[in-house]
PDB file of C-alpha atoms in Angstrom:
ATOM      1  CA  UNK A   1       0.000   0.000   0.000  1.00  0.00           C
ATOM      2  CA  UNK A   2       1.313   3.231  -0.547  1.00  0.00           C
ATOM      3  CA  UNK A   3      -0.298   4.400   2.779  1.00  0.00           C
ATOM      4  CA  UNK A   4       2.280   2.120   4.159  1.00  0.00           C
ATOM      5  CA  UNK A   5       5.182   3.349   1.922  1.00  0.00           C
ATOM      6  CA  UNK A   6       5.133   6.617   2.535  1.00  0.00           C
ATOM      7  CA  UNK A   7       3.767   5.985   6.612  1.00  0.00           C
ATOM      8  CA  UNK A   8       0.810   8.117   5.819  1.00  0.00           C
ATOM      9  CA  UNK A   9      -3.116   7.504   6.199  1.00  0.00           C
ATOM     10  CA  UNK A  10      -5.073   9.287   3.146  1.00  0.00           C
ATOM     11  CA  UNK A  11      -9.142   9.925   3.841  1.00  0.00           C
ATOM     12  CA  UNK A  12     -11.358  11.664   1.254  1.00  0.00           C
ATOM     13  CA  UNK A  13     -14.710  13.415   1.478  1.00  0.00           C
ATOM     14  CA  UNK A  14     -17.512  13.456  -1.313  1.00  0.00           C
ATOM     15  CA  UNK A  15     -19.723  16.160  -1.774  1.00  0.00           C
ATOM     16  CA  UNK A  16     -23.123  15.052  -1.058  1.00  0.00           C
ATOM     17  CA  UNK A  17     -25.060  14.719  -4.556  1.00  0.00           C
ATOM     18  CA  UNK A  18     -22.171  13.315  -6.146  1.00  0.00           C
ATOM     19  CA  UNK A  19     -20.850   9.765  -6.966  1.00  0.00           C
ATOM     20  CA  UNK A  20     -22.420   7.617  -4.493  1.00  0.00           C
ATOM     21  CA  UNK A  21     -23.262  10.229  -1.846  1.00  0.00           C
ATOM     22  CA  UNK A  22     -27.060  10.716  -1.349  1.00  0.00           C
ATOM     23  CA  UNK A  23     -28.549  14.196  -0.265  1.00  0.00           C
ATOM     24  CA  UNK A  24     -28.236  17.882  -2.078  1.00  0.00           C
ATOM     25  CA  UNK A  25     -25.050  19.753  -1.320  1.00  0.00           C
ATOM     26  CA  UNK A  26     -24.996  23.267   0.193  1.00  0.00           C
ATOM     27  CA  UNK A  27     -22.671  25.511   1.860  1.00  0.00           C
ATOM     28  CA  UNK A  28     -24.054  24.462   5.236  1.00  0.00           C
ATOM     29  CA  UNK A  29     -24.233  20.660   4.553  1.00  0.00           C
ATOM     30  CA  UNK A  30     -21.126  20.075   2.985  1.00  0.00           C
ATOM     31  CA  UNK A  31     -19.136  22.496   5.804  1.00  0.00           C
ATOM     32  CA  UNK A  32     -21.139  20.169   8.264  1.00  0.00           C
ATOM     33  CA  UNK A  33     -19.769  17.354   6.528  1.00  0.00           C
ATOM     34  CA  UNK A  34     -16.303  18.287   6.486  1.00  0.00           C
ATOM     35  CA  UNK A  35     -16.496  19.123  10.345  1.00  0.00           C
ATOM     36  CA  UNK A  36     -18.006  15.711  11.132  1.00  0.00           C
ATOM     37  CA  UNK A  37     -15.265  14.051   9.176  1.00  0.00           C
ATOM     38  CA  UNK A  38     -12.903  16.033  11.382  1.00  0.00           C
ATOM     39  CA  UNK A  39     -14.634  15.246  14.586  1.00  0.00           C
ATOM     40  CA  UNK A  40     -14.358  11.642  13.506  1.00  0.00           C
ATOM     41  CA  UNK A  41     -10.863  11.645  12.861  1.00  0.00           C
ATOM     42  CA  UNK A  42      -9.738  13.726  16.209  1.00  0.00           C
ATOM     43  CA  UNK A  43     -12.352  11.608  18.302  1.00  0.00           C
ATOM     44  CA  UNK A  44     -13.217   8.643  17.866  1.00  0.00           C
ATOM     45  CA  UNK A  45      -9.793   7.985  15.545  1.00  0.00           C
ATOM     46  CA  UNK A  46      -7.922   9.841  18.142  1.00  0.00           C
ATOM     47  CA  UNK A  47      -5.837  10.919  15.584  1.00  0.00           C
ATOM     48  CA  UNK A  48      -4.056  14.090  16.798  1.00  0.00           C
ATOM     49  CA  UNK A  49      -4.873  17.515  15.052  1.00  0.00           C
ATOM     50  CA  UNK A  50      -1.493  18.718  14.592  1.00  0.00           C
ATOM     51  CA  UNK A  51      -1.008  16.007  12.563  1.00  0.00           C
ATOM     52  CA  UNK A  52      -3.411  16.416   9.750  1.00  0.00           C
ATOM     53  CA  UNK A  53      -2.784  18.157   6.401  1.00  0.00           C
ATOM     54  CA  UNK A  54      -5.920  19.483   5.217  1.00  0.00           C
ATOM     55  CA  UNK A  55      -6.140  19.709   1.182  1.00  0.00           C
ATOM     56  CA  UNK A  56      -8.812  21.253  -0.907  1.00  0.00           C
ATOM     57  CA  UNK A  57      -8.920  21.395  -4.425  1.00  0.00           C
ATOM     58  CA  UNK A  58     -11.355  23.935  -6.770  1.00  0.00           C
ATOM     59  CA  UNK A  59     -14.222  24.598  -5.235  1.00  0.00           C
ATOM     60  CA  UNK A  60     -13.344  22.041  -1.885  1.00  0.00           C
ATOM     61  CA  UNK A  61     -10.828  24.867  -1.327  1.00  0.00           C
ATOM     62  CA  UNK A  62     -14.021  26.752   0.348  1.00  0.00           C
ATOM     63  CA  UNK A  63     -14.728  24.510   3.372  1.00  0.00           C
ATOM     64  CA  UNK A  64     -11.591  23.022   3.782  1.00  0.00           C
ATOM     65  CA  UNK A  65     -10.072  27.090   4.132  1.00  0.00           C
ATOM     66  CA  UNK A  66     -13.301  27.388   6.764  1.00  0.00           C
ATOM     67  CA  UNK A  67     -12.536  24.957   8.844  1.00  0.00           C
ATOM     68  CA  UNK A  68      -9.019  25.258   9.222  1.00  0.00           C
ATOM     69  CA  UNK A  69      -9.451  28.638   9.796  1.00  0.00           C
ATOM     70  CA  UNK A  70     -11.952  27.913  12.417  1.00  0.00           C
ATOM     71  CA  UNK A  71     -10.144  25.648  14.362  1.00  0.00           C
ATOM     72  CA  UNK A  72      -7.015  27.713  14.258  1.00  0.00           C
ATOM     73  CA  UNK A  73      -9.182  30.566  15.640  1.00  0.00           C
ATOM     74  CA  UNK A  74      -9.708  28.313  18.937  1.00  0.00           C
ATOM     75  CA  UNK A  75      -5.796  27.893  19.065  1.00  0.00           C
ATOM     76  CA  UNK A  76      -6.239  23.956  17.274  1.00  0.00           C
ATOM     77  CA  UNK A  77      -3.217  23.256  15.693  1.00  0.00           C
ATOM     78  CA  UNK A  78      -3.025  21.525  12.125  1.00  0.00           C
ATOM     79  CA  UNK A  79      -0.090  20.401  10.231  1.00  0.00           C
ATOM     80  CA  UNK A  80      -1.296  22.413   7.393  1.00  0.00           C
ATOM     81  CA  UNK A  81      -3.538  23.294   4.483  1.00  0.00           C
ATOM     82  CA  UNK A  82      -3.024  22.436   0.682  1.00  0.00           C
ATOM     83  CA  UNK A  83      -5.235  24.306  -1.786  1.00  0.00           C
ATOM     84  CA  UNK A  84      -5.009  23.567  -5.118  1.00  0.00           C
ATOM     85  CA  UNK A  85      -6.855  25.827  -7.974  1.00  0.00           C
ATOM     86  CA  UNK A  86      -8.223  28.432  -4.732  1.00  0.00           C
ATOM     87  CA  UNK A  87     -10.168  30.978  -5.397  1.00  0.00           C
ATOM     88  CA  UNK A  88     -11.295  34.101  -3.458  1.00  0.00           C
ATOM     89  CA  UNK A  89     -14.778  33.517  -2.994  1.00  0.00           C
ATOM     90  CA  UNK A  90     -17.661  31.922  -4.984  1.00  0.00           C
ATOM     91  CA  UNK A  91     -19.126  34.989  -6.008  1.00  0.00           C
ATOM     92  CA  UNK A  92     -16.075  36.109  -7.051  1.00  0.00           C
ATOM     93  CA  UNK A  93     -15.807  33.146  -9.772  1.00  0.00           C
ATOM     94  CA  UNK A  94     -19.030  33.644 -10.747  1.00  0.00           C
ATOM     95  CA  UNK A  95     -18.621  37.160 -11.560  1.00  0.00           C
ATOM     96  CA  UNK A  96     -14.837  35.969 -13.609  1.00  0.00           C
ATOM     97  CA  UNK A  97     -17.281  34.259 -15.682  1.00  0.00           C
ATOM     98  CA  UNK A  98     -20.324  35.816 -16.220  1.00  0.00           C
ATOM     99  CA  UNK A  99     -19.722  39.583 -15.230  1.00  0.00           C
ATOM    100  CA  UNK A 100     -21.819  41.562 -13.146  1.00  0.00           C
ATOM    101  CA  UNK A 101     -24.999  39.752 -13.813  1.00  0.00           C
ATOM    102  CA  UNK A 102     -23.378  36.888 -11.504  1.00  0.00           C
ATOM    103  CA  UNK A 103     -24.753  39.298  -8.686  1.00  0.00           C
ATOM    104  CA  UNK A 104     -28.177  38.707  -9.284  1.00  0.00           C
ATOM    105  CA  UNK A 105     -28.250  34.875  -9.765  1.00  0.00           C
ATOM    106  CA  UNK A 106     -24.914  33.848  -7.270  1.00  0.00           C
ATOM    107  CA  UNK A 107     -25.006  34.104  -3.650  1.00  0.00           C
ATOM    108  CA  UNK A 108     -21.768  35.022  -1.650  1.00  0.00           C
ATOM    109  CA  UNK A 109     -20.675  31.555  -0.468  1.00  0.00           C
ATOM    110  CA  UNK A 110     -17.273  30.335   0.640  1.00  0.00           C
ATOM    111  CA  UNK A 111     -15.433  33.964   1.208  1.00  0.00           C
ATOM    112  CA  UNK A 112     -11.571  32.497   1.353  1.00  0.00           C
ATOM    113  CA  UNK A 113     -10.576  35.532   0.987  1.00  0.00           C
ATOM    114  CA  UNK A 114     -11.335  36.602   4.691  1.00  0.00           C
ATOM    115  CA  UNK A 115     -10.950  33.271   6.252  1.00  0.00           C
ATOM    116  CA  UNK A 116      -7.527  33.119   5.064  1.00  0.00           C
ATOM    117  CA  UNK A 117      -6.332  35.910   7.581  1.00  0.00           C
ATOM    118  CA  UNK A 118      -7.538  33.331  10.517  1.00  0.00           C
ATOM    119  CA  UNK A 119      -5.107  30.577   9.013  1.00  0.00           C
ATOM    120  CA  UNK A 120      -1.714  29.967  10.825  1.00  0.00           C
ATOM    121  CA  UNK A 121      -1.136  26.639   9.910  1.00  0.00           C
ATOM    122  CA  UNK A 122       1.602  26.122   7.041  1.00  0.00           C
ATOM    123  CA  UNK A 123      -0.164  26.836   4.492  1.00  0.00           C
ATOM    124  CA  UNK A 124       0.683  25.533   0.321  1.00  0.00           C
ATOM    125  CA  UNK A 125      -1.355  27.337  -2.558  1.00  0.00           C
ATOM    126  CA  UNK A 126      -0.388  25.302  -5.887  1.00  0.00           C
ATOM    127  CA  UNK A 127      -2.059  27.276  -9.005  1.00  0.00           C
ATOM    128  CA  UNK A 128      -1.830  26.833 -12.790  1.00  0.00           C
ATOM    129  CA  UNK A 129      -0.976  30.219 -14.718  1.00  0.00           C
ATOM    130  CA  UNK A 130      -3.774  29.175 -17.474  1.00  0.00           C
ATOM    131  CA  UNK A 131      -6.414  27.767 -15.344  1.00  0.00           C
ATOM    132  CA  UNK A 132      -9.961  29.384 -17.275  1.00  0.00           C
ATOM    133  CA  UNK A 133     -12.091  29.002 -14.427  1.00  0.00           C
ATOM    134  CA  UNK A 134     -10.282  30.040 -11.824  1.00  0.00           C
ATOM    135  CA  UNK A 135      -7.688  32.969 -12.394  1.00  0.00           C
ATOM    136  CA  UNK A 136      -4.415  32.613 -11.229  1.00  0.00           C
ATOM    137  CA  UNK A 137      -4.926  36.025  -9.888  1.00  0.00           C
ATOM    138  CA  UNK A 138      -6.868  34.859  -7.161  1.00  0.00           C
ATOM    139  CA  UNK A 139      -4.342  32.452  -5.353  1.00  0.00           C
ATOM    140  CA  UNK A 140      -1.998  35.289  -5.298  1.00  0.00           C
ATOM    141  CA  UNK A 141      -4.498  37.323  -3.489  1.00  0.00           C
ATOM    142  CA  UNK A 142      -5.054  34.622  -1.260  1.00  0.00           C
ATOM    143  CA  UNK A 143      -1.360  34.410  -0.517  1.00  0.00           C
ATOM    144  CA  UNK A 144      -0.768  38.236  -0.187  1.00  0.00           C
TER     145      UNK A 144
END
């Protein structure tokens, strides 16, 4: 196993809606999700906090920046947060693509762009120059 190889222990979330997850994803049910999975890991796991590197990808970069950012607020330790392809809020996206009429149909959701000031865990942003959805722009923000 590569688990073994590399002396790691890998655990992945689906969205609910998706692949074989039942249920219709929101903001609140998939950052209830994510914290569940988290209390799962910390309690009944006992797997200790500052041992657990967080990663996010696209639009996963959203709850996974919340909840870091959450628990660092209270002083919890984590070994760090990965986000791949971040961007500074959903609205934000929405208006990359669509302009100003994103306003009207796209609800603020997922603000990274303030939750990333709560974050002092190590933190990686890994970002492709040509990336159409998201601009590149964006993970610089998020690291300035």
């Amino acid at each position: 196993y590569v688990s073994d190889f590399l002396g790691v222990h890998l655990i992945a979330m689906e969205l609910r809606g998706y692949g074989l997850s039942q249920g219709s994803p929101s903001e609140n049910s998939i950052n209830q999700d994510l914290a569940e999975l988290y209390t799962f890991l910390t309690s009944v796991l006992r797997f200790p906090s500052e041992r657990i590197i967080f990663f996010g990808r696209s639009i996963g970069t959203g709850p996974t920046t919340r909840l870091v950012s959450r628990l660092n607020r209270k002083k919890v330790q984590c070994a760090g947060l990965i986000l791949q392809s971040p961007y500074t809020s959903i609205l934000n996206v929405s208006r990359h693509l669509a302009g100003i009429a994103a306003d009207v149909v796209v609800a603020e959701r997922w603000k990274n762009i303030e939750e990333i000031t709560h974050v002092q865990s190590p933190l990686l942003i890994i970002h492709g120059k040509q990336d159409r959805l998201i601009p590149y722009s964006m993970a610089t923000d998020l690291y300035n």
